[in-house]
């Protein structure tokens, strides 16, 4: 089990550019979550999927943010256009049915928008 | 709306001392999770508490859950420097008529620093 795999680990981009973050959940996990972590706001849930279907995207800050899960093994979080205030660490997490084991988090993507 | 509050947010301890971190939550839930995060790293699952009265222990850490009081505690015994990290509690958000919403709501974290 390779765990939850996120890419890239670090991303530096210029304001206005499109950014795509990627996540591969653990096989067999039916929930996938995208979180954003900043010093000021802590861990914020952006969106989550169950069986590839978006369940709650109320945490997505603006229309500039979008997320997809085309299949059980892949998800993307896209920011277009990016802004400096989007700078944060973005975590993807997945959980198995029943969630008796909680979430497994990926290593995160540290995004810096300059 | 479920709110999760941890206290203290910052904790500086001496090695060998005991201390407790508290996690209060605002609505009914019977599932609570504790995570550890080292600086610049991801979140690592520590404990999963799935019922009222649940108690789990791992090394110098012990977590408990009181669903009636909507309170979980993380007790640190004889702290050592290796325990320095940020500790998060997270609560499974429940639907109004039972069942899980499917997502966890996290507290702001307690940054623990253990000094020699």
Coordinates of N, CA, C and O in Angstrom, one line a residue, chain A residues 3-4 10 12 17-18 24 27-28 32 36-37 43 46-48 58 66 70 80-81 84 91 96-97 99 107 109:
Chain A
X3 N -0.1 4.3 0.0 CA -0.7 5.4 0.7 C -1.3 6.4 -0.3 O -1.4 6.1 -1.5
X4 N -1.8 7.5 0.1 CA -2.4 8.5 -0.7 C -1.2 9.3 -1.4 O -0.3 9.8 -0.7
X10 N 5.7 20.4 -4.4 CA 5.8 21.8 -4.4 C 5.5 22.4 -5.7 O 5.8 21.8 -6.8
X12 N 5.4 26.4 -7.5 CA 5.5 27.8 -7.4 C 5.0 28.4 -8.8 O 5.5 27.9 -9.8
X17 N -1.9 32.3 -13.4 CA -1.6 31.0 -14.0 C -2.6 30.0 -13.5 O -3.1 30.0 -12.4
X18 N -2.8 28.9 -14.3 CA -3.6 27.8 -13.9 C -2.7 26.8 -13.1 O -1.6 26.6 -13.5
X24 N -4.0 10.6 -5.9 CA -4.3 9.2 -6.1 C -4.7 8.6 -4.8 O -3.8 8.4 -3.9
X27 N -6.4 2.4 -2.9 CA -7.3 1.5 -3.6 C -8.3 0.9 -2.6 O -7.9 0.5 -1.5
X28 N -9.6 1.0 -2.9 CA -10.6 0.5 -2.0 C -11.2 1.5 -1.1 O -12.3 1.3 -0.5
X32 N -13.0 10.6 -0.8 CA -11.8 11.4 -1.1 C -12.1 12.8 -0.7 O -13.1 13.3 -1.0
X36 N -7.4 22.3 2.6 CA -6.3 23.4 2.5 C -5.9 23.8 3.9 O -6.8 23.9 4.8
X37 N -4.6 23.9 4.1 CA -4.1 24.3 5.4 C -3.3 25.6 5.3 O -2.3 25.7 4.5
X43 N -7.0 24.0 9.1 CA -7.4 23.0 8.1 C -8.8 23.2 7.6 O -9.8 23.2 8.4
X46 N -12.3 21.6 1.6 CA -12.8 22.2 0.4 C -13.9 21.5 -0.3 O -14.9 22.1 -0.7
X47 N -13.7 20.2 -0.5 CA -14.7 19.4 -1.2 C -14.4 17.9 -0.9 O -13.3 17.6 -0.6
X48 N -15.5 17.1 -0.9 CA -15.2 15.7 -0.8 C -16.1 14.9 -1.7 O -17.2 15.3 -2.1
X58 N -19.2 23.0 -0.6 CA -19.4 24.3 0.0 C -18.2 25.0 0.5 O -18.2 26.2 0.8
X66 N -12.0 24.4 -8.8 CA -12.8 23.3 -9.3 C -12.1 21.9 -9.0 O -10.9 21.9 -8.9
X70 N -12.6 11.7 -12.0 CA -13.1 11.0 -13.1 C -13.2 9.4 -12.9 O -14.0 8.8 -13.6
X80 N -7.9 28.3 -11.3 CA -7.7 29.1 -12.5 C -8.6 30.4 -12.4 O -9.8 30.2 -12.4
X81 N -8.0 31.5 -12.4 CA -6.6 31.9 -12.3 C -6.2 31.9 -10.9 O -7.0 32.1 -10.0
X84 N -2.2 35.2 -5.2 CA -1.3 35.0 -4.0 C -2.0 34.4 -2.8 O -1.4 33.6 -2.0
X91 N -4.0 19.3 1.0 CA -3.9 17.9 1.3 C -5.1 17.2 0.7 O -6.2 17.7 0.7
X96 N -11.7 4.5 4.0 CA -12.3 3.3 3.5 C -13.8 3.3 4.0 O -14.1 4.1 4.9
X97 N -14.6 2.5 3.5 CA -16.0 2.4 3.9 C -16.2 2.3 5.4 O -15.4 1.5 6.1
X99 N -15.3 4.3 7.7 CA -14.3 5.3 8.3 C -14.0 4.9 9.7 O -13.6 5.8 10.5
X107 N 0.9 13.5 1.3 CA 2.0 14.3 1.8 C 1.8 15.8 1.6 O 2.5 16.6 2.2
X109 N 0.6 19.2 -1.1 CA 1.2 20.0 -2.1 C 1.3 21.4 -1.6 O 0.3 22.0 -1.2

